[in-house]
Amino acid sequence: MTTTSLNQLLREYQLPEQLGFARELAPVMYRVDYYDGKWHTGQLQPYDEISISPAANALQFGQQSFEGMKAYQVTQSSPALFRPEMNFRRLNRSAKRICIPEIPAQLFAEALIQVVDACKNFIPNNSGQSLYLRPTLLGTGPTFALKNVENFSFFLMASPSDAYYADPIKVMIERKQCRAAVGGTGADKVGGNYAAGLQSTQKCIDAGFDQPLWLDPDLRQNIEELSGMNVMAVIDGKLHTPSLNGSILPGVTRNSIIQLASVLNIEVVERDMPVDELLNDIRNGNCSEFFACGTAAIVCPISAVGDVDGTELPLPAIDKMAARIKAALLDIQEGRVADPLGWMHDASEEELLFKRLTQKHS
Ligand SMILES: *Cc1c(COP(=O)(O)O)cnc(C)c1O
């Protein structure tokens, strides 16, 4: 497609009245393909369906990984990305785990900058709204043989989005199934992890809950996370969260909240969190609050924890510390306060983004 017609497409695009979260897709996407042993030249193109072999590894064997990130405008003169290097590194860790060649920083930077720039006139800018970005890697090799796969595609799609209205959710402890094993892909953001959780999610919904609360894959004793969000509990005024153990996905939001907590004078405890201890803490009032966190919702309060025996424990407080943390994070993301930890990146700066993605880190 020519630049002129792409520009025309962008000019003619209008935001629908009802946006929702990650439902409306921007009219453009970025695509780059890997074949003959290397990633080729990427390009911005109209958002459209893609053609893929029904035998493709992504479809047959789940060779797929993805990221979720956001560009925020609101008070800022140009859209800003939040900690994009975290998503870049995690995408490449996931890719490596499922034998997809890593995406070069140059291409990832180019994709982000081009897509955000193309969408800049329709990034909604009320507080909470954003351009949700979905980098995706697929194994497209059309063969049932599990070796010698050498075709891959990277896509960056975008979705102008409303705030994710996080009504408090009710979670139900999943004591039988698990979403991921240590040594498996739990710490990687791959589609298969979600598929593994669908049946349990349906069971929760049928029982009047929203989502399963996953326990550790070995003994089903310690709480881990939800299917797409990490969890945190306020116990005796401190913020407790399960430590990363190899089966928990290391969320960017989780990491950011841990760092932000010290700015807010909240003490954080990362540890193994036995589920029965948590239930006792809720019963006796030591645990006042329980919430989930992730890029989409930022924080999502939990109003009750259910168990297989039919008990349901309500949380004494809902959205107190969670709301405080969310507000502090949004203030940074939307440019209302100084950015003490250097988290935001002006999305018009491609060269600097490339540097940022390739910088050594501890
Ligand atoms: C994406 C995801 C999260 C949250 O990660 P963020 O980087 O904070 O968005 C948590 N758990 C799982 C299983 C996830 O896939």
XYZ file of C-alpha atoms and ligand atoms in Angstrom:
377
model
C 0.000 0.000 0.000
C 1.302 3.461 -0.837
C 2.007 6.084 1.784
C -0.711 8.280 0.308
C -3.412 5.679 0.702
C -2.179 4.812 4.202
C -2.385 8.494 5.070
C -5.850 8.654 3.611
C -6.904 5.657 5.666
C -5.633 7.382 8.795
C -7.286 10.672 7.889
C -10.632 9.030 7.328
C -10.543 6.941 10.491
C -12.961 8.030 13.192
C -13.108 6.861 16.750
C -16.379 5.111 17.540
C -18.485 6.613 20.314
C -18.194 3.548 22.501
C -14.542 2.585 22.732
C -14.321 -0.044 25.414
C -10.982 -1.494 26.391
C -8.875 -3.143 23.674
C -11.920 -3.694 21.492
C -11.513 -1.097 18.783
C -8.556 -1.783 16.502
C -6.546 1.026 14.957
C -6.599 1.019 11.135
C -2.858 0.356 10.906
C -0.412 -2.224 12.179
C 3.282 -2.894 11.788
C 4.514 -6.175 10.397
C 7.910 -7.743 9.879
C 8.673 -11.283 8.744
C 11.536 -13.650 9.423
C 12.738 -16.029 6.722
C 16.062 -17.083 5.188
C 17.601 -16.796 8.640
C 16.809 -13.180 9.387
C 14.220 -10.542 10.167
C 13.557 -8.524 7.035
C 12.347 -4.950 6.565
C 9.257 -4.097 8.548
C 6.458 -1.847 7.454
C 3.396 -0.016 8.571
C 0.363 -1.365 6.775
C -3.415 -1.271 7.017
C -4.808 -3.397 9.805
C -6.256 -6.435 8.098
C -6.674 -10.147 8.392
C -3.512 -12.105 7.767
C -3.007 -15.158 5.666
C -1.374 -18.067 7.458
C -0.948 -21.763 6.723
C -3.405 -23.928 8.684
C -0.352 -26.045 9.497
C 1.532 -23.071 11.000
C 3.348 -23.761 14.246
C 1.507 -20.933 15.992
C -1.808 -22.645 15.232
C -0.752 -26.255 15.711
C 1.707 -26.049 18.575
C 1.049 -22.737 20.258
C 4.298 -21.114 19.163
C 3.106 -17.625 20.012
C 4.064 -14.941 22.466
C 2.785 -11.441 23.050
C 2.985 -8.282 25.109
C 0.493 -5.742 26.394
C 1.622 -2.141 26.806
C 0.205 1.359 26.530
C 0.983 4.780 25.112
C -0.510 7.603 27.178
C -1.319 11.094 25.987
C -3.643 12.945 28.410
C -1.682 16.010 29.583
C 1.457 15.279 27.558
C 2.415 17.101 24.363
C 3.269 13.831 22.644
C 2.287 10.272 23.522
C 4.513 8.544 26.037
C 5.364 4.884 26.462
C 5.618 3.340 29.912
C 8.810 1.341 30.556
C 8.928 -0.065 26.987
C 12.262 -1.788 27.652
C 10.528 -4.076 30.147
C 8.115 -5.342 27.489
C 10.905 -5.607 24.938
C 13.046 -7.766 27.208
C 10.147 -9.912 28.307
C 8.984 -10.458 24.723
C 12.425 -11.659 23.780
C 12.670 -13.880 26.854
C 9.345 -15.455 25.899
C 10.476 -15.762 22.279
C 13.650 -17.510 23.293
C 11.750 -19.959 25.475
C 9.623 -21.101 22.546
C 12.375 -20.905 19.910
C 11.276 -17.802 18.072
C 14.262 -15.676 17.000
C 14.552 -12.538 19.125
C 13.188 -9.362 17.626
C 15.983 -6.791 17.184
C 15.721 -3.592 19.237
C 15.817 -1.529 16.067
C 12.690 -3.214 14.710
C 10.831 -3.111 18.008
C 11.627 0.606 18.366
C 10.618 1.314 14.779
C 7.354 -0.578 15.182
C 6.405 1.297 18.358
C 7.340 4.705 17.014
C 5.623 4.224 13.660
C 2.408 2.804 15.061
C 2.099 5.374 17.845
C 2.896 8.186 15.431
C 0.301 6.960 12.916
C -2.289 6.779 15.705
C -1.395 10.007 17.486
C -4.475 11.889 16.325
C -6.834 9.372 17.790
C -5.311 8.471 21.118
C -8.166 9.315 23.466
C -6.958 11.633 26.202
C -9.228 11.519 29.174
C -7.552 10.192 32.278
C -7.355 6.396 32.113
C -7.652 6.232 28.337
C -4.715 5.152 26.226
C -3.484 3.530 23.062
C -3.208 -0.116 24.029
C -0.401 -1.850 22.120
C -0.133 -5.532 21.367
C 3.220 -6.813 20.060
C 2.779 -10.407 18.861
C 5.207 -13.060 17.659
C 4.018 -16.055 15.658
C 5.677 -19.179 14.333
C 4.318 -19.386 10.792
C 6.381 -22.323 9.521
C 3.972 -24.480 7.519
C 5.110 -27.909 8.597
C 3.984 -30.490 11.109
C 7.587 -31.359 11.775
C 8.552 -29.739 15.045
C 12.094 -29.005 13.934
C 13.451 -26.818 11.174
C 10.894 -24.136 11.722
C 12.210 -21.020 10.088
C 9.295 -18.734 9.399
C 8.074 -16.194 11.896
C 6.098 -12.959 11.928
C 6.002 -10.033 14.291
C 2.952 -7.781 14.439
C 2.287 -4.655 16.415
C -1.411 -3.880 16.663
C -2.946 -0.940 18.486
C -6.251 -0.219 20.105
C -7.492 3.232 21.143
C -8.964 2.371 24.509
C -11.100 3.593 27.324
C -9.949 3.149 30.869
C -10.387 -0.455 31.890
C -13.257 -0.172 34.316
C -12.158 -2.499 37.009
C -15.242 -3.321 39.025
C -14.106 -5.314 42.044
C -13.848 -8.967 41.091
C -14.470 -12.161 43.027
C -11.790 -14.810 42.735
C -12.072 -18.518 43.461
C -9.174 -20.628 44.646
C -8.294 -23.287 42.065
C -7.113 -26.287 44.046
C -6.898 -28.845 41.239
C -5.644 -27.430 37.977
C -2.660 -25.151 37.532
C -1.844 -22.685 34.786
C 1.867 -23.324 34.467
C 4.648 -25.384 35.956
C 8.109 -24.346 37.073
C 10.280 -25.315 34.137
C 7.319 -24.749 31.841
C 6.268 -21.382 30.454
C 4.548 -19.721 33.415
C 7.102 -16.928 33.596
C 6.754 -16.260 29.880
C 3.955 -14.410 28.189
C 2.758 -17.075 25.793
C -0.754 -17.765 24.560
C -0.712 -21.380 25.726
C -0.729 -20.297 29.367
C -4.069 -18.663 28.801
C -5.553 -21.668 27.043
C -4.578 -23.763 30.072
C -6.656 -21.496 32.296
C -9.862 -21.290 30.285
C -11.628 -24.333 31.718
C -11.019 -23.212 35.264
C -12.204 -19.702 34.413
C -15.449 -21.121 33.050
C -15.895 -23.130 36.241
C -15.461 -19.941 38.298
C -17.979 -18.062 36.214
C -20.488 -20.899 36.551
C -20.032 -20.712 40.341
C -20.685 -16.956 40.399
C -17.063 -15.808 40.514
C -14.943 -13.984 37.962
C -11.537 -15.636 37.848
C -9.510 -18.438 39.375
C -6.794 -17.671 41.905
C -3.961 -19.988 40.879
C -1.865 -21.874 43.406
C 1.669 -23.132 43.000
C 1.987 -26.038 40.581
C 3.908 -28.328 42.960
C 1.854 -28.515 46.137
C -1.131 -26.207 45.551
C -0.258 -24.456 48.805
C 0.870 -20.967 47.914
C -1.042 -18.368 45.972
C 0.484 -17.381 42.640
C -1.590 -15.000 40.521
C -4.658 -14.661 38.315
C -4.704 -15.708 34.660
C -3.531 -12.310 33.417
C -2.749 -10.290 36.537
C -0.436 -10.547 39.526
C -1.864 -10.265 43.040
C -1.057 -8.266 46.162
C -2.511 -8.310 49.671
C -2.452 -5.643 52.358
C -1.614 -7.437 55.594
C -1.056 -5.425 58.778
C -0.601 -2.356 56.624
C 2.175 -3.851 54.521
C 1.963 -4.876 50.908
C 2.569 -8.596 50.447
C 3.011 -10.276 47.072
C 4.150 -13.752 46.033
C 7.839 -13.780 45.126
C 8.717 -14.693 41.568
C 9.292 -18.421 41.596
C 9.533 -19.445 37.972
C 5.861 -20.120 37.356
C 4.574 -16.607 38.059
C 4.618 -14.076 35.232
C 6.875 -11.145 36.208
C 4.450 -8.287 35.558
C 5.695 -4.820 34.689
C 2.911 -3.397 36.849
C 3.894 -5.646 39.759
C 7.485 -4.490 39.476
C 6.433 -0.834 39.175
C 4.156 -1.001 42.213
C 6.940 -2.551 44.291
C 9.240 0.335 43.364
C 6.558 2.970 43.769
C 5.606 1.650 47.194
C 8.870 2.883 48.666
C 8.157 6.378 47.319
C 4.760 6.130 49.028
C 6.274 4.821 52.276
C 4.557 1.487 51.975
C 6.570 -1.511 53.053
C 6.633 -4.403 50.569
C 7.102 -8.056 51.462
C 7.861 -10.511 48.649
C 7.491 -14.052 49.916
C 5.753 -17.382 49.477
C 2.144 -16.808 50.502
C 0.337 -19.939 51.770
C -3.298 -19.793 50.736
C -4.588 -21.095 54.075
C -2.661 -18.403 55.920
C -4.170 -15.772 53.611
C -7.668 -17.099 54.278
C -7.014 -16.909 58.035
C -5.652 -13.404 57.681
C -8.805 -12.379 55.848
C -11.014 -14.069 58.459
C -9.286 -12.460 61.425
C -8.989 -9.060 59.785
C -5.190 -8.905 59.415
C -5.602 -8.867 55.673
C -7.642 -5.804 54.904
C -7.331 -5.718 51.175
C -6.517 -7.958 48.236
C -6.080 -6.785 44.658
C -4.758 -7.753 41.245
C -2.475 -5.698 39.014
C -1.575 -5.605 35.341
C -1.158 -3.198 32.434
C -4.817 -3.236 31.368
C -6.516 -2.438 34.675
C -3.404 -1.146 36.482
C -5.040 -2.316 39.695
C -8.209 -4.335 40.060
C -9.707 -4.676 43.547
C -10.816 -8.089 44.743
C -14.009 -8.108 46.805
C -14.136 -11.757 47.868
C -12.219 -15.018 47.814
C -14.153 -18.227 47.282
C -13.077 -21.782 47.976
C -14.041 -25.179 46.592
C -16.082 -25.999 49.718
C -18.451 -23.160 48.839
C -17.190 -20.657 51.430
C -16.813 -17.083 50.333
C -14.751 -14.612 52.334
C -15.399 -10.927 51.692
C -12.485 -8.504 51.999
C -12.971 -5.850 54.705
C -11.612 -3.028 52.526
C -11.962 -2.609 48.788
C -9.892 -0.263 46.692
C -8.238 1.720 49.495
C -4.468 1.214 49.172
C -5.112 -0.136 45.675
C -6.722 3.137 44.649
C -3.882 5.131 46.173
C -1.285 3.124 44.264
C -3.211 3.327 41.018
C -3.547 7.096 41.314
C 0.180 7.457 41.964
C 1.034 5.322 38.947
C -1.433 7.094 36.669
C -0.078 10.470 37.760
C 3.298 9.429 36.379
C 1.928 7.721 33.255
C -0.241 10.684 32.372
C 2.437 13.272 33.092
C 0.804 15.056 36.023
C 3.797 14.619 38.284
C 7.538 14.345 37.826
C 8.746 10.942 36.711
C 11.147 10.104 39.564
C 12.161 6.706 38.220
C 12.575 7.633 34.541
C 9.767 5.360 33.429
C 8.201 7.394 30.635
C 9.499 7.585 27.090
C 8.441 10.235 24.593
C 7.123 8.162 21.688
C 8.447 10.566 19.079
C 12.059 9.682 19.965
C 13.047 6.621 17.932
C 16.794 6.898 18.280
C 16.520 7.341 22.037
C 14.092 4.459 22.229
C 16.554 2.219 20.422
C 19.234 3.249 22.926
C 16.903 2.635 25.815
C 16.038 -0.841 24.569
C 19.663 -1.829 24.180
C 20.945 -0.355 27.440
C 22.499 -2.806 29.855
C 20.478 -3.361 32.971
C 21.072 -5.037 36.260
C 0.538 -10.015 31.352
C 0.355 -10.791 32.589
C 0.441 -10.198 33.861
C 0.608 -8.711 34.069
O 1.779 -8.215 33.509
P 1.955 -6.655 33.234
O 3.284 -6.570 32.611
O 1.852 -5.963 34.513
O 0.843 -6.272 32.297
C 0.341 -11.013 34.979
N 0.134 -12.341 34.855
C 0.035 -12.943 33.648
C -0.161 -14.404 33.604
C 0.142 -12.184 32.478
O 0.027 -12.785 31.289
